[in-house]
Amino acid sequence: MIEANMQTDMEHNILMTQIGYENLLCKIAEKEKEYDQVRDHRQVAFELSGDGWHDNPEFNRMQQLEANLNHTLKTLNDRLDVMKFIDIHDDMRNVQQVEVGSIVQLRRYDLADDSEQEEIWEIRGFDETNIKLKHLAYNAPLAEKIMHLHVGDVAEEVQIGSRHFDIEVLALFKTRANAGI
């Protein structure tokens, strides 16, 4: 039942821990500051040379930057509107299939050079990847490819970046300590 609810939540909401929420607020504040600086610079460019693209390419460039930042801020604020808090802890971890909160051991077979690499990740909330802590956001390309797989399942011919892999789920752990991370 928990897995079905988590699946529905992921389809309609953006799942975040408190850390992800705080990171999102910081990103919004950073982009708002950048937006204000671009608007100020655009105004100076306008006052110096007018608003014609042929007379004032800097004004035109600032308008484009302002529009891009406006779009980015809208996207970030939309995320904030649909985000749902999750609390990841040992009691909620799924050890049957890969879900948000799972701690998963993988084997990646590189199809280009036949090498293999084992790794362990904890699947976290939206945009919460932290390589040092072995956290992998559920919306990261690797996590998206292994979500809902069971131990022994293999995702075949998965493209991550420019490389292709077969990815096998080796184990799911109840705690970070059991996983050795």
PDB file of C-alpha atoms in Angstrom:
ATOM      1  CA  MET A   1       0.000   0.000   0.000  1.00  0.00           C
ATOM      2  CA  ILE A   2       2.847   2.402   0.824  1.00  0.00           C
ATOM      3  CA  GLU A   3       4.456   1.691  -2.561  1.00  0.00           C
ATOM      4  CA  ALA A   4       1.206   2.436  -4.445  1.00  0.00           C
ATOM      5  CA  ASN A   5       0.790   5.718  -2.574  1.00  0.00           C
ATOM      6  CA  MET A   6       4.404   6.704  -3.293  1.00  0.00           C
ATOM      7  CA  GLN A   7       3.882   5.885  -7.000  1.00  0.00           C
ATOM      8  CA  THR A   8       0.779   8.101  -7.172  1.00  0.00           C
ATOM      9  CA  ASP A   9       2.560  10.902  -5.311  1.00  0.00           C
ATOM     10  CA  MET A  10       5.481  10.811  -7.766  1.00  0.00           C
ATOM     11  CA  GLU A  11       3.095  11.113 -10.725  1.00  0.00           C
ATOM     12  CA  HIS A  12       1.277  14.171  -9.355  1.00  0.00           C
ATOM     13  CA  ASN A  13       3.719  15.800  -6.945  1.00  0.00           C
ATOM     14  CA  ILE A  14       7.386  16.493  -6.575  1.00  0.00           C
ATOM     15  CA  LEU A  15       8.652  14.583  -3.550  1.00  0.00           C
ATOM     16  CA  MET A  16      11.230  16.346  -1.378  1.00  0.00           C
ATOM     17  CA  THR A  17      12.799  15.939   1.999  1.00  0.00           C
ATOM     18  CA  GLN A  18      13.368  18.978   4.191  1.00  0.00           C
ATOM     19  CA  ILE A  19      16.871  19.253   2.697  1.00  0.00           C
ATOM     20  CA  GLY A  20      15.482  19.305  -0.844  1.00  0.00           C
ATOM     21  CA  TYR A  21      12.936  21.947   0.151  1.00  0.00           C
ATOM     22  CA  GLU A  22      15.654  24.143   1.669  1.00  0.00           C
ATOM     23  CA  ASN A  23      17.808  23.675  -1.449  1.00  0.00           C
ATOM     24  CA  LEU A  24      14.862  24.728  -3.633  1.00  0.00           C
ATOM     25  CA  LEU A  25      14.285  27.858  -1.540  1.00  0.00           C
ATOM     26  CA  CYS A  26      17.995  28.729  -1.871  1.00  0.00           C
ATOM     27  CA  LYS A  27      17.834  28.258  -5.657  1.00  0.00           C
ATOM     28  CA  ILE A  28      14.793  30.529  -5.854  1.00  0.00           C
ATOM     29  CA  ALA A  29      16.511  33.219  -3.762  1.00  0.00           C
ATOM     30  CA  GLU A  30      19.653  32.953  -5.901  1.00  0.00           C
ATOM     31  CA  LYS A  31      17.692  33.274  -9.154  1.00  0.00           C
ATOM     32  CA  GLU A  32      15.640  36.190  -7.785  1.00  0.00           C
ATOM     33  CA  LYS A  33      18.852  38.028  -6.933  1.00  0.00           C
ATOM     34  CA  GLU A  34      20.250  37.298 -10.391  1.00  0.00           C
ATOM     35  CA  TYR A  35      16.952  38.448 -11.955  1.00  0.00           C
ATOM     36  CA  ASP A  36      17.105  41.766 -10.062  1.00  0.00           C
ATOM     37  CA  GLN A  37      20.695  42.337 -11.226  1.00  0.00           C
ATOM     38  CA  VAL A  38      19.758  41.657 -14.859  1.00  0.00           C
ATOM     39  CA  ARG A  39      16.765  44.015 -14.631  1.00  0.00           C
ATOM     40  CA  ASP A  40      18.988  46.769 -13.201  1.00  0.00           C
ATOM     41  CA  HIS A  41      21.585  46.205 -15.926  1.00  0.00           C
ATOM     42  CA  ARG A  42      18.884  46.234 -18.622  1.00  0.00           C
ATOM     43  CA  GLN A  43      17.583  49.559 -17.313  1.00  0.00           C
ATOM     44  CA  VAL A  44      21.081  51.084 -17.444  1.00  0.00           C
ATOM     45  CA  ALA A  45      21.553  49.799 -21.004  1.00  0.00           C
ATOM     46  CA  PHE A  46      18.209  51.323 -22.010  1.00  0.00           C
ATOM     47  CA  GLU A  47      19.058  54.692 -20.473  1.00  0.00           C
ATOM     48  CA  LEU A  48      22.412  54.820 -22.249  1.00  0.00           C
ATOM     49  CA  SER A  49      21.402  53.830 -25.781  1.00  0.00           C
ATOM     50  CA  GLY A  50      17.700  53.146 -26.164  1.00  0.00           C
ATOM     51  CA  ASP A  51      15.827  49.925 -26.755  1.00  0.00           C
ATOM     52  CA  GLY A  52      16.462  49.122 -30.409  1.00  0.00           C
ATOM     53  CA  TRP A  53      18.294  45.854 -30.992  1.00  0.00           C
ATOM     54  CA  HIS A  54      20.342  47.401 -33.792  1.00  0.00           C
ATOM     55  CA  ASP A  55      21.293  50.423 -31.628  1.00  0.00           C
ATOM     56  CA  ASN A  56      21.782  48.581 -28.371  1.00  0.00           C
ATOM     57  CA  PRO A  57      22.633  44.885 -28.502  1.00  0.00           C
ATOM     58  CA  GLU A  58      23.361  44.887 -24.758  1.00  0.00           C
ATOM     59  CA  PHE A  59      19.782  45.940 -24.007  1.00  0.00           C
ATOM     60  CA  ASN A  60      18.519  43.135 -26.249  1.00  0.00           C
ATOM     61  CA  ARG A  61      20.810  40.616 -24.540  1.00  0.00           C
ATOM     62  CA  MET A  62      19.589  41.724 -21.102  1.00  0.00           C
ATOM     63  CA  GLN A  63      15.959  41.349 -22.231  1.00  0.00           C
ATOM     64  CA  GLN A  64      16.688  37.785 -23.304  1.00  0.00           C
ATOM     65  CA  LEU A  65      18.456  36.996 -20.022  1.00  0.00           C
ATOM     66  CA  GLU A  66      15.561  38.511 -18.097  1.00  0.00           C
ATOM     67  CA  ALA A  67      13.047  36.365 -20.005  1.00  0.00           C
ATOM     68  CA  ASN A  68      15.110  33.216 -19.395  1.00  0.00           C
ATOM     69  CA  LEU A  69      15.424  33.957 -15.689  1.00  0.00           C
ATOM     70  CA  ASN A  70      11.714  34.717 -15.489  1.00  0.00           C
ATOM     71  CA  HIS A  71      11.000  31.290 -17.003  1.00  0.00           C
ATOM     72  CA  THR A  72      13.435  29.602 -14.593  1.00  0.00           C
ATOM     73  CA  LEU A  73      11.832  31.326 -11.605  1.00  0.00           C
ATOM     74  CA  LYS A  74       8.378  30.268 -12.753  1.00  0.00           C
ATOM     75  CA  THR A  75       9.559  26.660 -13.074  1.00  0.00           C
ATOM     76  CA  LEU A  76      11.111  26.712  -9.589  1.00  0.00           C
ATOM     77  CA  ASN A  77       8.028  28.296  -8.036  1.00  0.00           C
ATOM     78  CA  ASP A  78       5.795  25.762  -9.805  1.00  0.00           C
ATOM     79  CA  ARG A  79       7.885  23.018  -8.191  1.00  0.00           C
ATOM     80  CA  LEU A  80       7.346  24.669  -4.846  1.00  0.00           C
ATOM     81  CA  ASP A  81       3.577  24.691  -5.458  1.00  0.00           C
ATOM     82  CA  VAL A  82       3.363  20.953  -6.191  1.00  0.00           C
ATOM     83  CA  MET A  83       6.047  19.627  -3.872  1.00  0.00           C
ATOM     84  CA  LYS A  84       5.162  17.197  -1.126  1.00  0.00           C
ATOM     85  CA  PHE A  85       7.311  16.586   1.936  1.00  0.00           C
ATOM     86  CA  ILE A  86       8.617  13.102   2.512  1.00  0.00           C
ATOM     87  CA  ASP A  87      10.562  11.758   5.454  1.00  0.00           C
ATOM     88  CA  ILE A  88      13.080   9.100   4.523  1.00  0.00           C
ATOM     89  CA  HIS A  89      13.914   6.764   7.401  1.00  0.00           C
ATOM     90  CA  ASP A  90      14.708   3.091   7.919  1.00  0.00           C
ATOM     91  CA  ASP A  91      11.121   2.081   8.782  1.00  0.00           C
ATOM     92  CA  MET A  92       9.801   3.257   5.402  1.00  0.00           C
ATOM     93  CA  ARG A  93      12.443   1.709   3.152  1.00  0.00           C
ATOM     94  CA  ASN A  94      11.218  -0.668   0.501  1.00  0.00           C
ATOM     95  CA  VAL A  95      13.426  -3.759   0.300  1.00  0.00           C
ATOM     96  CA  GLN A  96      11.264  -5.454  -2.334  1.00  0.00           C
ATOM     97  CA  GLN A  97      11.703  -2.994  -5.201  1.00  0.00           C
ATOM     98  CA  VAL A  98      13.539   0.256  -5.884  1.00  0.00           C
ATOM     99  CA  GLU A  99      11.492   3.243  -4.690  1.00  0.00           C
ATOM    100  CA  VAL A 100      12.155   6.657  -3.173  1.00  0.00           C
ATOM    101  CA  GLY A 101      13.987   5.916   0.084  1.00  0.00           C
ATOM    102  CA  SER A 102      15.472   2.624  -1.102  1.00  0.00           C
ATOM    103  CA  ILE A 103      19.132   1.869  -0.615  1.00  0.00           C
ATOM    104  CA  VAL A 104      20.167  -0.076  -3.687  1.00  0.00           C
ATOM    105  CA  GLN A 105      23.326  -1.890  -4.714  1.00  0.00           C
ATOM    106  CA  LEU A 106      23.821  -1.912  -8.492  1.00  0.00           C
ATOM    107  CA  ARG A 107      26.157  -3.435 -11.003  1.00  0.00           C
ATOM    108  CA  ARG A 108      26.657  -1.385 -14.158  1.00  0.00           C
ATOM    109  CA  TYR A 109      27.930  -3.240 -17.211  1.00  0.00           C
ATOM    110  CA  ASP A 110      29.420  -0.793 -19.705  1.00  0.00           C
ATOM    111  CA  LEU A 111      28.426  -2.100 -23.123  1.00  0.00           C
ATOM    112  CA  ALA A 112      31.222  -0.199 -24.886  1.00  0.00           C
ATOM    113  CA  ASP A 113      34.204  -1.708 -23.060  1.00  0.00           C
ATOM    114  CA  ASP A 114      32.685  -4.676 -21.169  1.00  0.00           C
ATOM    115  CA  SER A 115      33.758  -3.227 -17.827  1.00  0.00           C
ATOM    116  CA  GLU A 116      31.580  -3.433 -14.758  1.00  0.00           C
ATOM    117  CA  GLN A 117      31.229  -1.306 -11.675  1.00  0.00           C
ATOM    118  CA  GLU A 118      29.330  -1.913  -8.440  1.00  0.00           C
ATOM    119  CA  GLU A 119      27.875   1.020  -6.547  1.00  0.00           C
ATOM    120  CA  ILE A 120      25.414   1.724  -3.747  1.00  0.00           C
ATOM    121  CA  TRP A 121      22.935   4.633  -3.754  1.00  0.00           C
ATOM    122  CA  GLU A 122      20.157   5.864  -1.524  1.00  0.00           C
ATOM    123  CA  ILE A 123      17.254   7.081  -3.686  1.00  0.00           C
ATOM    124  CA  ARG A 124      16.234  10.535  -2.433  1.00  0.00           C
ATOM    125  CA  GLY A 125      13.799  13.324  -3.255  1.00  0.00           C
ATOM    126  CA  PHE A 126      13.624  15.496  -6.361  1.00  0.00           C
ATOM    127  CA  ASP A 127      16.975  17.122  -7.267  1.00  0.00           C
ATOM    128  CA  GLU A 128      18.600  15.822  -4.052  1.00  0.00           C
ATOM    129  CA  THR A 129      21.639  14.123  -5.582  1.00  0.00           C
ATOM    130  CA  ASN A 130      24.714  14.351  -3.366  1.00  0.00           C
ATOM    131  CA  ILE A 131      27.535  12.129  -4.598  1.00  0.00           C
ATOM    132  CA  LYS A 132      29.586  12.384  -1.392  1.00  0.00           C
ATOM    133  CA  LEU A 133      26.637  11.159   0.694  1.00  0.00           C
ATOM    134  CA  LYS A 134      25.691   8.519  -1.918  1.00  0.00           C
ATOM    135  CA  HIS A 135      22.297  10.209  -2.409  1.00  0.00           C
ATOM    136  CA  LEU A 136      20.699   9.876  -5.838  1.00  0.00           C
ATOM    137  CA  ALA A 137      17.638  11.986  -6.686  1.00  0.00           C
ATOM    138  CA  TYR A 138      14.737   9.923  -8.007  1.00  0.00           C
ATOM    139  CA  ASN A 139      14.662  12.182 -11.071  1.00  0.00           C
ATOM    140  CA  ALA A 140      18.351  11.549 -11.886  1.00  0.00           C
ATOM    141  CA  PRO A 141      18.783   9.549 -15.121  1.00  0.00           C
ATOM    142  CA  LEU A 142      20.238   6.507 -13.333  1.00  0.00           C
ATOM    143  CA  ALA A 143      17.473   6.439 -10.715  1.00  0.00           C
ATOM    144  CA  GLU A 144      14.757   6.838 -13.344  1.00  0.00           C
ATOM    145  CA  LYS A 145      16.062   3.721 -15.115  1.00  0.00           C
ATOM    146  CA  ILE A 146      16.027   1.515 -12.003  1.00  0.00           C
ATOM    147  CA  MET A 147      12.837   2.687 -10.280  1.00  0.00           C
ATOM    148  CA  HIS A 148      10.437  -0.195  -9.543  1.00  0.00           C
ATOM    149  CA  LEU A 149      13.013  -2.895 -10.364  1.00  0.00           C
ATOM    150  CA  HIS A 150      13.407  -5.851  -7.998  1.00  0.00           C
ATOM    151  CA  VAL A 151      16.582  -7.607  -6.839  1.00  0.00           C
ATOM    152  CA  GLY A 152      17.941  -9.560  -9.796  1.00  0.00           C
ATOM    153  CA  ASP A 153      16.189  -7.382 -12.401  1.00  0.00           C
ATOM    154  CA  VAL A 154      18.301  -5.898 -15.176  1.00  0.00           C
ATOM    155  CA  ALA A 155      17.566  -2.695 -17.072  1.00  0.00           C
ATOM    156  CA  GLU A 156      19.069  -3.379 -20.490  1.00  0.00           C
ATOM    157  CA  GLU A 157      20.773  -0.990 -22.899  1.00  0.00           C
ATOM    158  CA  VAL A 158      20.239   2.056 -20.709  1.00  0.00           C
ATOM    159  CA  GLN A 159      21.726   5.264 -22.072  1.00  0.00           C
ATOM    160  CA  ILE A 160      23.217   7.577 -19.464  1.00  0.00           C
ATOM    161  CA  GLY A 161      24.980  10.506 -21.039  1.00  0.00           C
ATOM    162  CA  SER A 162      26.686   9.169 -24.141  1.00  0.00           C
ATOM    163  CA  ARG A 163      27.289   5.679 -22.725  1.00  0.00           C
ATOM    164  CA  HIS A 164      25.153   2.551 -22.739  1.00  0.00           C
ATOM    165  CA  PHE A 165      24.842   0.153 -19.809  1.00  0.00           C
ATOM    166  CA  ASP A 166      23.032  -2.904 -18.570  1.00  0.00           C
ATOM    167  CA  ILE A 167      22.182  -2.176 -14.935  1.00  0.00           C
ATOM    168  CA  GLU A 168      21.470  -5.003 -12.488  1.00  0.00           C
ATOM    169  CA  VAL A 169      19.892  -4.519  -9.070  1.00  0.00           C
ATOM    170  CA  LEU A 170      22.019  -6.659  -6.738  1.00  0.00           C
ATOM    171  CA  ALA A 171      20.512  -5.873  -3.332  1.00  0.00           C
ATOM    172  CA  LEU A 172      18.203  -3.585  -1.382  1.00  0.00           C
ATOM    173  CA  PHE A 173      19.082  -2.626   2.193  1.00  0.00           C
ATOM    174  CA  LYS A 174      16.982  -1.547   5.175  1.00  0.00           C
ATOM    175  CA  THR A 175      19.642   0.783   6.612  1.00  0.00           C
ATOM    176  CA  ARG A 176      22.639   2.786   5.422  1.00  0.00           C
ATOM    177  CA  ALA A 177      24.757   0.898   7.968  1.00  0.00           C
ATOM    178  CA  ASN A 178      23.751  -2.467   6.475  1.00  0.00           C
ATOM    179  CA  ALA A 179      24.738  -1.122   3.057  1.00  0.00           C
ATOM    180  CA  GLY A 180      28.097   0.108   4.312  1.00  0.00           C
ATOM    181  CA  ILE A 181      27.450   3.759   3.494  1.00  0.00           C
TER     182      ILE A 181
END
